[in-house]
mmCIF file of C-alpha atoms in Angstrom:
data_model
loop_
_atom_site.group_PDB
_atom_site.id
_atom_site.type_symbol
_atom_site.label_atom_id
_atom_site.label_comp_id
_atom_site.label_asym_id
_atom_site.label_seq_id
_atom_site.Cartn_x
_atom_site.Cartn_y
_atom_site.Cartn_z
ATOM 1 C CA MET A 772 79.077 87.049 118.798
ATOM 2 C CA HIS A 773 76.056 88.083 117.128
ATOM 3 C CA ARG A 774 74.384 88.330 113.517
ATOM 4 C CA ASP A 775 75.179 92.100 113.592
ATOM 5 C CA GLU A 776 78.198 91.738 114.915
ATOM 6 C CA ALA A 777 79.217 88.913 112.045
ATOM 7 C CA LEU A 778 77.709 91.516 109.564
ATOM 8 C CA ASP A 779 79.991 94.197 110.659
ATOM 9 C CA ALA A 780 82.583 91.913 110.690
ATOM 10 C CA LEU A 781 82.370 90.885 106.569
ATOM 11 C CA GLU A 782 82.151 94.343 105.624
ATOM 12 C CA ARG A 783 85.058 95.744 106.957
ATOM 13 C CA ALA A 784 86.875 92.219 105.487
ATOM 14 C CA ASP A 785 85.204 93.404 101.875
ATOM 15 C CA THR A 786 86.222 96.607 102.057
ATOM 16 C CA VAL A 787 89.135 95.836 103.182
ATOM 17 C CA GLY A 788 90.049 93.710 100.391
ATOM 18 C CA ALA A 789 88.520 96.095 97.957
ATOM 19 C CA ARG A 790 91.302 98.085 98.732
ATOM 20 C CA ALA A 791 93.999 96.267 98.388
ATOM 21 C CA HIS A 792 92.723 94.746 95.407
ATOM 22 C CA GLY A 793 92.148 97.994 93.887
ATOM 23 C CA ARG A 794 96.196 98.420 94.179
ATOM 24 C CA GLY A 795 96.735 95.111 92.645
ATOM 25 C CA ARG A 796 95.391 96.546 89.618
ATOM 26 C CA TRP A 797 98.565 98.212 88.453
ATOM 27 C CA TYR A 798 99.619 94.444 86.576
ATOM 28 C CA MET A 799 96.810 95.783 83.637
ATOM 29 C CA LEU A 800 98.966 98.356 82.694
ATOM 30 C CA PHE A 801 102.481 97.279 83.738
ATOM 31 C CA ALA A 802 101.619 94.380 81.226
ATOM 32 C CA VAL A 803 99.291 96.965 78.333
ATOM 33 C CA LEU A 804 102.885 99.367 78.221
ATOM 34 C CA PHE A 805 105.397 95.795 78.108
ATOM 35 C CA ALA A 806 102.831 94.207 75.192
ATOM 36 C CA ALA A 807 103.237 97.888 73.182
ATOM 37 C CA THR A 808 106.665 97.787 73.756
ATOM 38 C CA THR A 809 107.672 94.809 72.593
ATOM 39 C CA PHE A 810 104.763 94.630 69.831
ATOM 40 C CA ALA A 811 106.712 97.653 68.424
ATOM 41 C CA LEU A 812 110.400 96.089 68.627
ATOM 42 C CA THR A 813 109.265 93.001 66.885
ATOM 43 C CA VAL A 814 107.715 95.339 63.924
ATOM 44 C CA THR A 815 110.899 97.790 63.340
ATOM 45 C CA ILE A 816 113.553 95.486 63.888
ATOM 46 C CA GLY A 817 111.828 92.963 61.592
ATOM 47 C CA LEU A 818 110.631 95.116 59.194
ATOM 48 C CA PHE A 819 114.399 97.390 59.082
ATOM 49 C CA PRO A 820 116.462 94.763 59.822
ATOM 50 C CA SER A 821 119.360 97.787 59.175
ATOM 51 C CA THR A 822 122.405 97.751 61.680
ATOM 52 C CA VAL A 823 121.369 101.307 62.495
ATOM 53 C CA THR A 824 117.360 100.923 63.756
ATOM 54 C CA ILE A 825 118.097 97.647 65.666
ATOM 55 C CA PHE A 826 120.562 99.168 68.065
ATOM 56 C CA THR A 827 117.898 102.342 67.685
ATOM 57 C CA ALA A 828 114.849 100.833 68.409
ATOM 58 C CA THR A 829 116.132 97.653 71.093
ATOM 59 C CA SER A 830 118.118 100.761 73.125
ATOM 60 C CA VAL A 831 114.709 102.962 73.309
ATOM 61 C CA CYS A 832 112.973 99.327 74.243
ATOM 62 C CA LEU A 833 115.323 98.486 76.657
ATOM 63 C CA VAL A 834 115.272 102.287 78.983
ATOM 64 C CA VAL A 835 111.272 101.635 78.225
ATOM 65 C CA LEU A 836 111.825 98.084 79.924
ATOM 66 C CA ALA A 837 113.683 100.124 82.484
ATOM 67 C CA CYS A 838 111.740 102.604 83.051
ATOM 68 C CA LEU A 839 108.575 99.196 84.315
ATOM 69 C CA VAL A 840 110.979 97.721 85.738
ATOM 70 C CA THR A 841 111.087 100.412 88.674
ATOM 71 C CA PHE A 842 106.934 101.325 87.820
ATOM 72 C CA ALA A 843 106.666 97.340 89.137
ATOM 73 C CA LEU A 844 109.364 97.493 91.808
ATOM 74 C CA ARG A 845 107.807 100.830 93.714
ATOM 75 C CA GLN A 846 104.118 99.134 93.551
ATOM 76 C CA PRO A 847 103.325 98.689 97.508
ATOM 77 C CA VAL A 848 100.901 95.452 96.682
ATOM 78 C CA GLN A 849 101.458 91.654 94.543
ATOM 79 C CA PRO A 850 98.001 90.938 93.088
ATOM 80 C CA ARG A 851 96.799 86.849 94.195
ATOM 81 C CA GLY A 852 98.888 84.715 91.932
ATOM 82 C CA TYR A 853 101.782 87.711 90.892
ATOM 83 C CA GLY A 854 104.544 84.905 90.418
ATOM 84 C CA TRP A 855 103.302 82.679 87.951
ATOM 85 C CA LEU A 856 101.764 85.146 85.958
ATOM 86 C CA HIS A 857 103.993 86.817 85.733
ATOM 87 C CA GLY A 858 106.279 84.236 85.100
ATOM 88 C CA ALA A 859 104.383 82.253 83.096
ATOM 89 C CA ALA A 860 104.011 85.797 80.889
ATOM 90 C CA MET A 861 107.117 86.322 80.451
ATOM 91 C CA LEU A 862 108.214 83.027 79.452
ATOM 92 C CA GLY A 863 105.181 83.211 76.894
ATOM 93 C CA TRP A 864 106.823 86.161 75.528
ATOM 94 C CA GLY A 865 110.040 85.079 75.314
ATOM 95 C CA THR A 866 109.464 81.893 73.761
ATOM 96 C CA VAL A 867 107.266 83.840 71.038
ATOM 97 C CA TYR A 868 109.639 86.407 70.398
ATOM 98 C CA GLY A 869 112.551 84.269 69.559
ATOM 99 C CA VAL A 870 110.420 82.383 67.133
ATOM 100 C CA THR A 871 109.523 85.646 65.365
ATOM 101 C CA LEU A 872 113.081 86.093 65.231
ATOM 102 C CA PHE A 873 115.103 83.430 64.548
ATOM 103 C CA ALA A 874 113.127 81.752 62.399
ATOM 104 C CA GLY A 875 112.362 85.726 60.954
ATOM 105 C CA TYR A 876 115.759 86.765 59.614
ATOM 106 C CA ALA A 877 116.356 83.232 58.490
ATOM 107 C CA PHE A 878 112.847 82.647 56.330
ATOM 108 C CA PHE A 879 110.867 85.611 56.456
ATOM 109 C CA PRO A 880 112.736 88.665 56.166
ATOM 110 C CA GLU A 881 110.412 91.932 56.114
ATOM 111 C CA ASP A 882 107.161 90.120 56.007
ATOM 112 C CA PRO A 883 104.882 92.536 57.053
ATOM 113 C CA VAL A 884 102.672 89.014 57.713
ATOM 114 C CA TRP A 885 105.454 87.365 59.843
ATOM 115 C CA TRP A 886 106.540 90.183 62.086
ATOM 116 C CA VAL A 887 103.638 91.871 62.956
ATOM 117 C CA SER A 888 101.621 88.039 63.703
ATOM 118 C CA GLY A 889 105.177 87.202 65.579
ATOM 119 C CA ALA A 890 104.782 90.517 67.271
ATOM 120 C CA ALA A 891 100.557 90.640 67.827
ATOM 121 C CA LEU A 892 101.473 86.817 68.692
ATOM 122 C CA GLY A 893 104.410 87.816 71.808
ATOM 123 C CA ALA A 894 102.012 90.433 72.857
ATOM 124 C CA VAL A 895 99.089 87.648 74.052
ATOM 125 C CA PRO A 896 100.908 86.547 76.931
ATOM 126 C CA PRO A 897 101.111 89.669 78.486
ATOM 127 C CA LEU A 898 97.593 90.911 77.960
ATOM 128 C CA VAL A 899 96.533 87.146 79.087
ATOM 129 C CA ALA A 900 98.075 88.217 82.530
ATOM 130 C CA GLY A 901 97.161 91.748 82.927
ATOM 131 C CA TRP A 902 93.379 90.298 82.293
ATOM 132 C CA LEU A 903 93.518 86.839 84.270
ATOM 133 C CA ALA A 904 96.334 89.786 87.917
ATOM 134 C CA VAL A 905 92.785 92.264 87.590
ATOM 135 C CA ARG A 906 89.761 89.139 87.280
ATOM 136 C CA GLU A 907 91.728 87.239 89.994
ATOM 137 C CA SER A 908 91.079 90.975 92.111
ATOM 138 C CA ARG A 909 87.652 91.169 90.916
ATOM 139 C CA ASN A 910 86.447 86.929 91.922
ATOM 140 C CA THR A 911 88.184 87.559 95.548
ATOM 141 C CA ALA A 912 86.442 90.802 96.571
ATOM 142 C CA MET B 381 76.546 70.064 115.160
ATOM 143 C CA ASN B 382 78.557 72.606 116.227
ATOM 144 C CA HIS B 383 78.107 76.332 115.716
ATOM 145 C CA PRO B 384 79.287 78.342 113.884
ATOM 146 C CA ARG B 385 81.215 80.351 117.030
ATOM 147 C CA SER B 386 82.617 77.421 117.354
ATOM 148 C CA MET B 387 84.315 77.701 114.429
ATOM 149 C CA LEU B 388 86.086 81.333 114.325
ATOM 150 C CA ASP B 389 89.577 81.984 114.980
ATOM 151 C CA GLU B 390 90.846 82.706 117.828
ATOM 152 C CA VAL B 391 93.221 84.531 116.320
ATOM 153 C CA ILE B 392 92.442 86.186 113.491
ATOM 154 C CA HIS B 393 89.137 87.248 116.004
ATOM 155 C CA SER B 394 89.793 90.936 116.518
ATOM 156 C CA PRO B 395 89.765 93.548 114.914
ATOM 157 C CA VAL B 396 92.652 94.409 113.812
ATOM 158 C CA ARG B 397 94.091 91.157 113.181
ATOM 159 C CA PHE B 398 90.975 90.257 111.130
ATOM 160 C CA SER B 399 91.093 93.711 108.965
ATOM 161 C CA VAL B 400 95.092 92.601 108.134
ATOM 162 C CA VAL B 401 95.043 89.001 106.996
ATOM 163 C CA ALA B 402 91.408 90.467 104.895
ATOM 164 C CA ALA B 403 93.399 93.027 103.447
ATOM 165 C CA LEU B 404 96.481 90.341 102.703
ATOM 166 C CA ALA B 405 94.039 87.208 101.701
ATOM 167 C CA ALA B 406 93.344 89.573 98.598
ATOM 168 C CA VAL B 407 96.857 90.420 97.894
ATOM 169 C CA ASP B 408 100.338 88.171 97.327
ATOM 170 C CA ARG B 409 101.963 90.050 99.324
ATOM 171 C CA ALA B 410 101.730 94.225 100.385
ATOM 172 C CA GLU B 411 103.633 96.544 102.368
ATOM 173 C CA PHE B 412 103.646 96.817 105.311
ATOM 174 C CA ARG B 413 103.162 100.748 105.186
ATOM 175 C CA PHE B 414 100.279 100.040 102.383
ATOM 176 C CA VAL B 415 98.719 97.816 105.620
ATOM 177 C CA ARG B 416 99.137 100.483 107.512
ATOM 178 C CA ASP B 417 97.730 103.252 106.091
ATOM 179 C CA THR B 418 94.363 100.665 104.569
ATOM 180 C CA VAL B 419 93.987 99.176 107.962
ATOM 181 C CA GLU B 420 94.054 102.874 109.863
ATOM 182 C CA VAL B 421 96.084 101.802 112.769
ATOM 183 C CA THR B 422 100.002 103.058 113.771
ATOM 184 C CA ASP B 423 102.937 101.659 113.031
ATOM 185 C CA SER B 424 103.328 99.733 116.442
ATOM 186 C CA ALA B 425 100.335 98.807 116.504
ATOM 187 C CA LEU B 426 100.494 97.017 113.723
ATOM 188 C CA SER B 427 103.607 95.980 114.521
ATOM 189 C CA LYS B 428 102.133 94.225 117.903
ATOM 190 C CA GLN B 429 99.430 93.015 115.866
ATOM 191 C CA VAL B 430 101.791 91.069 112.438
ATOM 192 C CA THR B 431 103.403 89.232 115.373
ATOM 193 C CA VAL B 432 100.526 87.694 116.417
ATOM 194 C CA LEU B 433 99.732 86.378 113.607
ATOM 195 C CA GLU B 434 103.527 85.764 112.817
ATOM 196 C CA ASN B 435 103.190 83.514 116.117
ATOM 197 C CA ALA B 436 100.812 81.710 114.963
ATOM 198 C CA GLY B 437 102.067 80.964 111.432
ATOM 199 C CA TYR B 438 99.353 83.105 109.934
ATOM 200 C CA VAL B 439 101.807 85.746 108.187
ATOM 201 C CA ARG B 440 105.383 86.050 106.390
ATOM 202 C CA VAL B 441 107.155 89.180 107.361
ATOM 203 C CA HIS B 442 109.630 90.142 104.246
ATOM 204 C CA LYS B 443 112.296 91.754 104.805
ATOM 205 C CA VAL B 444 114.440 93.968 101.909
ATOM 206 C CA ALA B 445 118.023 95.982 102.205
ATOM 207 C CA VAL B 446 116.598 99.279 100.065
ATOM 208 C CA GLY B 447 119.619 101.684 100.954
ATOM 209 C CA ARG B 448 119.961 102.974 104.225
ATOM 210 C CA ARG B 449 116.181 101.734 104.434
ATOM 211 C CA THR B 450 114.149 98.079 104.534
ATOM 212 C CA ARG B 451 111.142 98.066 103.083
ATOM 213 C CA THR B 452 109.308 95.596 104.631
ATOM 214 C CA SER B 453 106.525 93.868 103.164
ATOM 215 C CA LEU B 454 103.887 91.079 104.184
ATOM 216 C CA SER B 455 102.032 87.913 103.279
ATOM 217 C CA LEU B 456 100.051 85.082 104.116
ATOM 218 C CA THR B 457 101.127 81.478 104.764
ATOM 219 C CA ARG B 458 98.814 78.683 103.042
ATOM 220 C CA GLU B 459 97.970 78.244 106.555
ATOM 221 C CA GLY B 460 96.461 81.965 107.026
ATOM 222 C CA ARG B 461 94.683 81.587 104.150
ATOM 223 C CA ALA B 462 93.428 78.570 105.099
ATOM 224 C CA ALA B 463 92.637 80.028 108.791
ATOM 225 C CA PHE B 464 90.840 83.117 106.914
ATOM 226 C CA GLU B 465 88.802 81.616 104.504
ATOM 227 C CA ARG B 466 87.682 79.108 107.698
ATOM 228 C CA HIS B 467 86.559 81.863 110.001
ATOM 229 C CA VAL B 468 85.373 83.757 107.230
ATOM 230 C CA ARG B 469 82.368 81.483 106.410
ATOM 231 C CA ALA B 470 82.048 80.707 110.029
ATOM 232 C CA LEU B 471 80.922 84.513 109.929
ATOM 233 C CA ARG B 472 78.483 84.286 106.803
ATOM 234 C CA ASP B 473 76.582 80.996 108.400
ATOM 235 C CA ILE B 474 76.676 83.042 111.442
ATOM 236 C CA ALA B 475 75.195 86.295 109.340
ATOM 237 C CA SER B 476 73.027 84.648 107.284
ATOM 238 C CA GLY B 477 71.125 82.819 110.874
ATOM 239 C CA ALA B 478 71.801 79.302 109.393
ATOM 240 C CA LEU B 479 71.829 77.515 113.547
ATOM 241 C CA ASP B 480 70.216 79.638 114.754
ATOM 242 C CA GLY B 481 69.434 77.443 118.551
ATOM 243 C CA VAL B 482 72.381 75.340 118.674
ATOM 244 C CA PRO B 483 73.781 75.411 121.161
ATOM 245 C CA ALA B 484 77.865 76.721 121.223
ATOM 246 C CA ASP B 485 80.104 78.045 124.141
ATOM 247 C CA GLU B 486 80.825 81.782 124.187
#
């Protein structure tokens, strides 16, 4: 193999790799929508804790999450590190959400500072995972 | 000192297989039809090349039943990723001409 052939092969690898990377960026959109949905849910059920509000907000959230899962399952590409990134994001969000809910209802009922802070903190793991997925894609291009 | 040509991987060296592996190296997993469209080959041509890569232990084929259809996706194995990285390193060495003049078998 000559130098020109090697350069052509490397260029081909870059082109094909970039196309595949690009299709993995859907995870950032998924992460942003997931973070926004769960932020709204946490704030709503924390600041307006009536049965009707909790039922309605949770139902709307479940519908949005079902749409997000369908969207994720239809993607042709899983970005690099998808398994552990998504697992860590869901574990992080679940932990923050659980603590915010249990401690909030017990010690900070309808306290805007607690509920908005908890909701914002819960949005961090998915957003970080989405950003890392995009960054990983850039690094490997 | 070995010329970088001797470091090229015989299995990955074919242009189509190299493109398939390059696409898969950029992701965790990709659907068969996405790889086919990205590499711009036919279903049967990709199937043949994937079989070669699978037999070499470089690619894993995943089949999931979705209704009546089967959804096929591909991923690189740890060996496949390592082989691709070695191959790309060798290509970079050849491209840079760092070891020009060092004898190697064609």
